[in-house]
């Protein structure tokens, strides 16, 4: 299948304020630097001219290609992509160097479009690409895993829709972008071939019908956080590690209840993040604490550890549902609340086991969420 060619005149000096197509040639793109989630590569970007690609095509091996000129805030982005592997191949927009941006990518699974992870949105903050904490922003997509695909993004302020291969309805809807940037550059991640990049700036109010859902009942939305501490190397996290009372400060939960430690703390070492909430019970009662986390967690109730768990991505047979991602159903913990105030503290580790077998701080998501439910008989 040939790519879906889309030709408009190149922009003048300021591509932010008018429609622009960006040529796929060495003068317009450069190989981006390696970070933990972007493979290091010595393979250069390759450029070619083909029928149906008036501005050329660019092959990106594992790594990223960074536009030397393109800038984007709100509007539309169109491009064609031919994935070269089952990987996270796609676009990073509103990019601020390696540190921050918004990413939409395809997983060219031979089972697409039936697989529920063919397309995903993930924010990038502090060089962490947080695919594993946003499983609510992935889904099925009409992807041709071995051929060309057309991707159409509409970005309006904090809202995003993505349509793949001219589908009648958006393939992916993101009611609120979770990154920290509102404007920035453009990059493509390989391994894939890219062509026909067209950017049309537009208003930040172009998607009025995209709405956020409401959090699940009994979602814990009020949290305090303390500065992450070094992960103990020779023992489990214990009650003695809980920060002093003066160390805590308010931290915002997202609409789903997720507290995103990757966004709030720029940590480069193996660490424990700390979250606390207080539940006031009119009488002694039993409840179930449903928790989701990435990547390790210890739950303390009134200073006593009541649960410890791991949610690893490797080895594969130890992944918690859904497939090693953070969701509130990762674990259910029965707890006994006393009458009056009850402090629940979550100690959340950021340890990641790499494909090379080495332990390191995660380059992906780090955080937790919780719901407090009645105990069902």
Tab-separated table of C-alpha atoms in Angstrom:
chain	number	residue	atom	x	y	z
A	1	UNK	CA	0.000	0.000	0.000
A	2	UNK	CA	1.331	3.420	-0.934
A	3	UNK	CA	1.493	6.137	1.705
A	4	UNK	CA	-1.351	8.609	1.939
A	5	UNK	CA	0.293	11.583	0.263
A	6	UNK	CA	-0.709	15.031	1.477
A	7	UNK	CA	0.916	17.982	-0.215
A	8	UNK	CA	0.767	21.631	0.829
A	9	UNK	CA	3.148	24.487	0.320
A	10	UNK	CA	6.041	24.699	2.721
A	11	UNK	CA	5.743	27.330	5.382
A	12	UNK	CA	7.591	30.567	5.283
A	13	UNK	CA	9.928	31.665	8.082
A	14	UNK	CA	7.461	30.983	10.909
A	15	UNK	CA	5.943	27.467	10.703
A	16	UNK	CA	4.119	27.969	14.013
A	17	UNK	CA	1.623	30.395	12.479
A	18	UNK	CA	0.776	28.684	9.149
A	19	UNK	CA	0.408	25.309	7.469
A	20	UNK	CA	3.715	23.607	6.797
A	21	UNK	CA	4.989	20.382	5.285
A	22	UNK	CA	8.443	19.323	6.394
A	23	UNK	CA	10.810	17.607	3.964
A	24	UNK	CA	12.468	14.345	4.896
A	25	UNK	CA	16.035	15.321	4.154
A	26	UNK	CA	19.296	15.686	6.124
A	27	UNK	CA	18.936	19.435	6.425
A	28	UNK	CA	15.643	19.136	8.282
A	29	UNK	CA	16.341	16.259	10.697
A	30	UNK	CA	19.026	15.088	13.057
A	31	UNK	CA	19.567	11.949	15.118
A	32	UNK	CA	18.462	12.520	18.710
A	33	UNK	CA	20.478	11.568	21.789
A	34	UNK	CA	20.154	8.338	23.716
A	35	UNK	CA	18.253	8.252	27.013
A	36	UNK	CA	17.249	5.234	29.086
A	37	UNK	CA	14.071	4.456	27.130
A	38	UNK	CA	15.492	5.335	23.699
A	39	UNK	CA	18.005	2.755	22.406
A	40	UNK	CA	21.483	3.918	21.603
A	41	UNK	CA	22.279	3.532	17.923
A	42	UNK	CA	25.137	4.185	15.553
A	43	UNK	CA	22.920	3.853	12.492
A	44	UNK	CA	22.366	7.171	10.722
A	45	UNK	CA	19.035	8.471	9.492
A	46	UNK	CA	18.437	7.425	5.891
A	47	UNK	CA	16.578	9.516	3.325
A	48	UNK	CA	15.045	8.551	-0.003
A	49	UNK	CA	12.551	9.729	-2.618
A	50	UNK	CA	9.648	7.536	-3.672
A	51	UNK	CA	6.469	7.928	-5.682
A	52	UNK	CA	3.713	9.361	-3.509
A	53	UNK	CA	6.231	11.032	-1.209
A	54	UNK	CA	6.870	14.483	-2.664
A	55	UNK	CA	8.936	15.519	0.348
A	56	UNK	CA	10.819	12.242	0.631
A	57	UNK	CA	10.894	9.507	3.252
A	58	UNK	CA	13.080	9.038	6.320
A	59	UNK	CA	14.100	5.723	7.853
A	60	UNK	CA	14.720	5.865	11.590
A	61	UNK	CA	16.500	2.886	13.111
A	62	UNK	CA	16.138	2.307	16.882
A	63	UNK	CA	16.471	5.835	18.223
A	64	UNK	CA	14.759	9.137	17.421
A	65	UNK	CA	14.895	11.695	14.624
A	66	UNK	CA	14.470	15.299	15.786
A	67	UNK	CA	13.151	18.037	13.524
A	68	UNK	CA	15.506	20.993	13.261
A	69	UNK	CA	12.640	23.437	12.583
A	70	UNK	CA	9.162	22.176	13.436
A	71	UNK	CA	7.364	23.660	16.451
A	72	UNK	CA	3.870	22.838	17.608
A	73	UNK	CA	1.347	23.815	20.263
A	74	UNK	CA	-2.251	23.176	19.122
A	75	UNK	CA	-3.729	22.255	15.763
A	76	UNK	CA	-3.355	19.156	13.609
A	77	UNK	CA	-0.447	16.906	12.711
A	78	UNK	CA	-0.564	14.438	9.820
A	79	UNK	CA	2.094	11.929	8.881
A	80	UNK	CA	2.587	8.510	7.309
A	81	UNK	CA	4.428	5.727	9.099
A	82	UNK	CA	5.609	2.272	8.091
A	83	UNK	CA	6.667	0.414	11.274
A	84	UNK	CA	9.715	-1.808	10.902
A	85	UNK	CA	9.269	-3.793	14.144
A	86	UNK	CA	6.863	-4.458	16.985
A	87	UNK	CA	7.972	-1.491	19.085
A	88	UNK	CA	6.847	1.918	20.342
A	89	UNK	CA	7.159	3.715	16.995
A	90	UNK	CA	5.544	7.114	16.672
A	91	UNK	CA	5.659	10.848	17.238
A	92	UNK	CA	6.760	13.051	20.121
A	93	UNK	CA	5.267	16.552	20.043
A	94	UNK	CA	5.605	19.594	22.310
A	95	UNK	CA	9.076	18.195	22.894
A	96	UNK	CA	11.503	19.983	25.227
A	97	UNK	CA	14.777	18.195	24.590
A	98	UNK	CA	14.996	14.748	26.107
A	99	UNK	CA	13.233	15.865	29.273
A	100	UNK	CA	9.593	16.372	28.344
A	101	UNK	CA	6.928	16.010	25.677
A	102	UNK	CA	3.823	14.114	24.594
A	103	UNK	CA	4.053	10.821	22.692
A	104	UNK	CA	1.631	8.863	20.522
A	105	UNK	CA	2.874	5.569	19.177
A	106	UNK	CA	1.837	2.401	17.400
A	107	UNK	CA	2.682	-1.136	18.426
A	108	UNK	CA	2.697	-2.910	15.061
A	109	UNK	CA	1.281	-6.123	16.443
A	110	UNK	CA	0.363	-8.754	13.843
A	111	UNK	CA	-2.875	-9.161	15.842
A	112	UNK	CA	-3.927	-5.569	15.173
A	113	UNK	CA	-6.552	-4.220	14.975
A	114	UNK	CA	-8.030	-6.664	17.510
A	115	UNK	CA	-5.282	-6.278	20.156
A	116	UNK	CA	-6.094	-3.706	22.839
A	117	UNK	CA	-2.614	-2.139	22.871
A	118	UNK	CA	-2.096	-1.264	19.189
A	119	UNK	CA	-1.982	2.476	19.892
A	120	UNK	CA	-1.068	4.431	23.008
A	121	UNK	CA	-0.566	7.924	24.338
A	122	UNK	CA	2.069	8.498	27.024
A	123	UNK	CA	3.470	11.679	28.569
A	124	UNK	CA	7.212	12.213	28.978
A	125	UNK	CA	8.431	14.030	32.075
A	126	UNK	CA	11.923	14.045	33.592
A	127	UNK	CA	13.012	11.747	30.722
A	128	UNK	CA	10.460	9.094	31.735
A	129	UNK	CA	8.055	7.800	29.073
A	130	UNK	CA	5.099	6.685	31.168
A	131	UNK	CA	3.336	4.054	29.077
A	132	UNK	CA	2.863	1.696	32.022
A	133	UNK	CA	0.854	4.123	34.175
A	134	UNK	CA	-1.640	5.093	31.441
A	135	UNK	CA	-3.242	1.875	30.207
A	136	UNK	CA	-6.494	3.886	29.980
A	137	UNK	CA	-4.914	5.692	27.019
A	138	UNK	CA	-4.281	2.660	24.834
A	139	UNK	CA	-6.566	0.643	22.602
A	140	UNK	CA	-7.330	-1.077	19.343
A	141	UNK	CA	-6.389	0.517	16.038
A	142	UNK	CA	-6.831	-0.329	12.330
A	143	UNK	CA	-3.088	-0.647	11.815
A	144	UNK	CA	-1.391	-2.299	8.866
A	145	UNK	CA	1.585	-3.782	10.768
A	146	UNK	CA	3.650	-4.475	7.641
A	147	UNK	CA	2.712	-1.473	5.508
A	148	UNK	CA	1.983	2.234	5.476
A	149	UNK	CA	-0.381	3.910	7.922
A	150	UNK	CA	-1.729	7.449	8.015
A	151	UNK	CA	-1.943	9.118	11.431
A	152	UNK	CA	-3.979	12.273	12.068
A	153	UNK	CA	-3.642	14.085	15.412
A	154	UNK	CA	-5.902	16.893	16.587
A	155	UNK	CA	-4.501	18.729	19.609
A	156	UNK	CA	-6.541	21.439	21.310
A	157	UNK	CA	-4.942	22.692	24.497
A	158	UNK	CA	-5.023	19.713	26.871
A	159	UNK	CA	-7.184	17.562	24.579
A	160	UNK	CA	-6.094	15.058	21.927
A	161	UNK	CA	-7.726	12.796	19.375
A	162	UNK	CA	-5.874	10.416	17.076
A	163	UNK	CA	-7.345	8.880	13.926
A	164	UNK	CA	-5.535	6.066	12.106
A	165	UNK	CA	-5.981	5.299	8.402
A	166	UNK	CA	-8.898	7.687	7.929
A	167	UNK	CA	-11.226	5.820	10.277
A	168	UNK	CA	-14.705	7.307	10.590
A	169	UNK	CA	-14.260	7.955	14.321
A	170	UNK	CA	-11.170	8.817	16.376
A	171	UNK	CA	-9.045	5.778	17.162
A	172	UNK	CA	-7.831	7.235	20.475
A	173	UNK	CA	-9.282	10.018	22.623
A	174	UNK	CA	-7.288	11.685	25.403
A	175	UNK	CA	-9.439	14.134	27.398
A	176	UNK	CA	-6.427	15.620	29.181
A	177	UNK	CA	-2.803	15.472	28.115
A	178	UNK	CA	-0.656	14.647	31.127
A	179	UNK	CA	2.661	16.176	30.107
A	180	UNK	CA	4.113	19.423	31.394
A	181	UNK	CA	4.683	21.278	28.101
A	182	UNK	CA	2.272	23.352	26.043
A	183	UNK	CA	4.539	23.978	23.043
A	184	UNK	CA	7.701	22.440	21.664
A	185	UNK	CA	9.450	20.507	18.953
A	186	UNK	CA	8.703	17.360	16.939
A	187	UNK	CA	10.520	14.021	16.867
A	188	UNK	CA	9.868	10.567	15.419
A	189	UNK	CA	10.892	7.309	17.104
A	190	UNK	CA	11.999	4.257	15.196
A	191	UNK	CA	12.341	1.669	13.961
A	192	UNK	CA	10.060	2.990	11.225
A	193	UNK	CA	9.910	4.907	7.953
A	194	UNK	CA	8.204	8.315	7.996
A	195	UNK	CA	6.835	10.553	5.252
A	196	UNK	CA	4.393	13.388	4.494
A	197	UNK	CA	4.594	15.346	7.758
A	198	UNK	CA	2.116	18.235	7.661
A	199	UNK	CA	1.390	20.593	10.572
A	200	UNK	CA	-1.568	22.951	10.697
A	201	UNK	CA	-1.630	25.253	13.725
A	202	UNK	CA	-5.091	25.807	15.159
A	203	UNK	CA	-7.039	27.068	18.170
A	204	UNK	CA	-6.815	25.450	21.582
A	205	UNK	CA	-10.628	25.099	21.702
A	206	UNK	CA	-11.174	22.878	18.654
A	207	UNK	CA	-12.343	19.757	20.541
A	208	UNK	CA	-15.323	20.838	22.679
A	209	UNK	CA	-16.856	17.339	22.847
A	210	UNK	CA	-13.883	15.624	24.484
A	211	UNK	CA	-14.688	15.203	28.167
A	212	UNK	CA	-13.002	13.556	31.108
A	213	UNK	CA	-14.763	10.767	32.936
A	214	UNK	CA	-15.433	10.716	36.634
A	215	UNK	CA	-13.259	8.750	39.060
A	216	UNK	CA	-14.480	5.390	40.274
A	217	UNK	CA	-16.482	5.396	43.493
A	218	UNK	CA	-14.391	5.463	46.666
A	219	UNK	CA	-11.251	6.586	44.804
A	220	UNK	CA	-8.787	8.228	47.181
A	221	UNK	CA	-8.185	11.737	45.827
A	222	UNK	CA	-6.532	13.486	48.784
A	223	UNK	CA	-2.865	12.697	49.309
A	224	UNK	CA	0.261	14.051	50.938
A	225	UNK	CA	3.735	13.309	49.605
A	226	UNK	CA	7.232	13.423	51.037
A	227	UNK	CA	10.526	13.762	49.194
A	228	UNK	CA	11.632	10.347	47.882
A	229	UNK	CA	14.324	8.627	49.916
A	230	UNK	CA	17.068	6.225	48.901
A	231	UNK	CA	15.914	2.640	48.481
A	232	UNK	CA	17.330	0.425	51.251
A	233	UNK	CA	19.819	-1.993	49.681
A	234	UNK	CA	19.939	-4.750	52.278
A	235	UNK	CA	16.432	-4.915	53.754
A	236	UNK	CA	12.763	-4.269	52.967
A	237	UNK	CA	11.251	-0.841	53.462
A	238	UNK	CA	10.022	-0.621	57.064
A	239	UNK	CA	7.982	1.604	59.335
A	240	UNK	CA	11.161	3.289	60.568
A	241	UNK	CA	11.663	4.664	57.026
A	242	UNK	CA	8.361	6.591	57.021
A	243	UNK	CA	9.180	10.320	56.862
A	244	UNK	CA	8.572	12.540	59.879
A	245	UNK	CA	5.282	14.397	60.104
A	246	UNK	CA	6.820	17.734	59.128
A	247	UNK	CA	8.071	16.276	55.815
A	248	UNK	CA	4.681	15.917	54.149
A	249	UNK	CA	3.052	18.294	51.664
A	250	UNK	CA	-0.072	18.161	49.491
A	251	UNK	CA	0.189	16.485	46.080
A	252	UNK	CA	-2.464	16.459	43.369
A	253	UNK	CA	-4.088	13.285	42.134
A	254	UNK	CA	-5.172	13.068	38.514
A	255	UNK	CA	-8.826	12.671	37.520
A	256	UNK	CA	-8.475	8.875	37.641
A	257	UNK	CA	-6.931	8.977	41.118
A	258	UNK	CA	-3.374	8.333	39.921
A	259	UNK	CA	-0.613	10.123	41.808
A	260	UNK	CA	2.150	10.432	39.225
A	261	UNK	CA	5.512	10.422	40.978
A	262	UNK	CA	7.313	10.487	37.623
A	263	UNK	CA	5.903	13.952	36.988
A	264	UNK	CA	6.348	15.346	40.481
A	265	UNK	CA	9.872	14.182	41.310
A	266	UNK	CA	13.020	14.252	39.181
A	267	UNK	CA	14.842	11.306	40.729
A	268	UNK	CA	17.835	9.556	39.128
A	269	UNK	CA	18.617	6.924	41.772
A	270	UNK	CA	16.884	3.867	43.160
A	271	UNK	CA	14.304	5.450	45.439
A	272	UNK	CA	11.162	5.101	47.495
A	273	UNK	CA	8.364	7.586	46.905
A	274	UNK	CA	6.065	8.348	49.824
A	275	UNK	CA	2.296	8.976	49.782
A	276	UNK	CA	-0.046	9.357	52.743
A	277	UNK	CA	-3.767	9.765	53.251
A	278	UNK	CA	-5.876	9.847	56.405
A	279	UNK	CA	-9.183	7.995	56.641
A	280	UNK	CA	-11.548	8.933	59.474
A	281	UNK	CA	-13.869	6.121	60.579
A	282	UNK	CA	-16.917	6.733	62.741
A	283	UNK	CA	-16.492	3.254	64.202
A	284	UNK	CA	-14.114	0.355	63.861
A	285	UNK	CA	-14.707	-1.344	60.503
A	286	UNK	CA	-13.214	-3.610	57.855
A	287	UNK	CA	-12.549	-2.332	54.346
A	288	UNK	CA	-10.694	-3.388	51.184
A	289	UNK	CA	-7.921	-1.156	49.848
A	290	UNK	CA	-7.621	-1.687	46.090
A	291	UNK	CA	-4.268	-0.416	44.895
A	292	UNK	CA	-2.387	0.031	41.665
A	293	UNK	CA	1.300	0.832	41.518
A	294	UNK	CA	4.522	0.871	39.528
A	295	UNK	CA	6.880	-0.700	40.433
A	296	UNK	CA	7.117	-1.896	44.088
A	297	UNK	CA	4.886	-1.049	47.029
A	298	UNK	CA	4.621	-1.440	50.789
A	299	UNK	CA	1.360	-0.405	52.458
A	300	UNK	CA	1.407	0.805	56.066
A	301	UNK	CA	-1.728	1.207	58.165
A	302	UNK	CA	-1.218	3.249	61.331
A	303	UNK	CA	2.503	2.552	61.253
A	304	UNK	CA	2.294	-1.190	60.580
A	305	UNK	CA	3.082	-2.876	57.266
A	306	UNK	CA	-0.022	-4.720	56.002
A	307	UNK	CA	1.009	-5.490	52.413
A	308	UNK	CA	4.086	-5.591	50.181
A	309	UNK	CA	4.080	-6.361	46.482
A	310	UNK	CA	6.004	-6.143	43.240
A	311	UNK	CA	4.565	-5.236	39.828
A	312	UNK	CA	7.472	-6.067	37.513
A	313	UNK	CA	7.606	-6.041	33.740
A	314	UNK	CA	10.344	-8.658	33.752
A	315	UNK	CA	10.228	-11.579	34.020
A	316	UNK	CA	7.043	-11.804	31.980
A	317	UNK	CA	5.472	-14.527	34.127
A	318	UNK	CA	5.508	-12.222	37.176
A	319	UNK	CA	3.606	-9.351	35.591
A	320	UNK	CA	0.441	-8.303	37.335
A	321	UNK	CA	-2.682	-7.791	35.246
A	322	UNK	CA	-2.986	-5.949	32.968
A	323	UNK	CA	0.367	-7.047	31.540
A	324	UNK	CA	2.596	-5.298	34.072
A	325	UNK	CA	0.790	-1.956	33.984
A	326	UNK	CA	-0.511	0.168	36.848
A	327	UNK	CA	-4.232	-0.245	37.544
A	328	UNK	CA	-6.251	-0.115	40.745
A	329	UNK	CA	-6.896	-3.838	40.423
A	330	UNK	CA	-3.211	-4.740	40.831
A	331	UNK	CA	-3.989	-5.894	44.383
A	332	UNK	CA	-6.780	-5.945	46.976
A	333	UNK	CA	-5.717	-5.568	50.617
A	334	UNK	CA	-8.199	-6.211	53.481
A	335	UNK	CA	-7.624	-3.655	56.244
A	336	UNK	CA	-9.115	-3.065	59.679
A	337	UNK	CA	-9.772	0.597	60.415
A	338	UNK	CA	-9.988	1.778	63.994
A	339	UNK	CA	-12.448	4.387	65.189
A	340	UNK	CA	-11.101	7.858	64.446
A	341	UNK	CA	-8.132	8.806	62.240
A	342	UNK	CA	-6.254	6.111	60.288
A	343	UNK	CA	-3.043	6.900	58.413
A	344	UNK	CA	-2.416	4.921	55.230
A	345	UNK	CA	1.114	5.305	53.883
A	346	UNK	CA	2.300	3.954	50.540
A	347	UNK	CA	6.020	3.405	49.960
A	348	UNK	CA	6.457	3.154	46.180
A	349	UNK	CA	9.721	1.887	44.706
A	350	UNK	CA	11.088	2.834	41.275
A	351	UNK	CA	13.223	-0.246	40.567
A	352	UNK	CA	13.264	-1.565	36.993
A	353	UNK	CA	14.818	-4.785	35.707
A	354	UNK	CA	16.269	-4.081	32.280
A	355	UNK	CA	16.402	-6.463	29.348
A	356	UNK	CA	20.127	-6.817	30.080
A	357	UNK	CA	19.362	-8.109	33.572
A	358	UNK	CA	20.607	-4.966	35.341
A	359	UNK	CA	18.619	-3.177	38.053
A	360	UNK	CA	18.178	0.569	37.570
A	361	UNK	CA	15.712	3.394	38.278
A	362	UNK	CA	12.736	3.109	35.977
A	363	UNK	CA	12.731	5.122	32.764
A	364	UNK	CA	8.964	4.716	32.632
A	365	UNK	CA	6.036	5.215	34.987
A	366	UNK	CA	6.264	5.549	38.761
A	367	UNK	CA	3.246	6.156	40.950
A	368	UNK	CA	0.199	4.710	42.694
A	369	UNK	CA	-3.558	4.975	43.091
A	370	UNK	CA	-6.053	3.534	45.563
A	371	UNK	CA	-9.730	2.940	46.220
A	372	UNK	CA	-11.268	2.150	49.597
A	373	UNK	CA	-14.219	-0.221	49.261
A	374	UNK	CA	-16.589	-2.008	51.576
A	375	UNK	CA	-15.683	-5.568	52.393
A	376	UNK	CA	-17.897	-7.908	50.404
A	377	UNK	CA	-18.876	-11.222	51.943
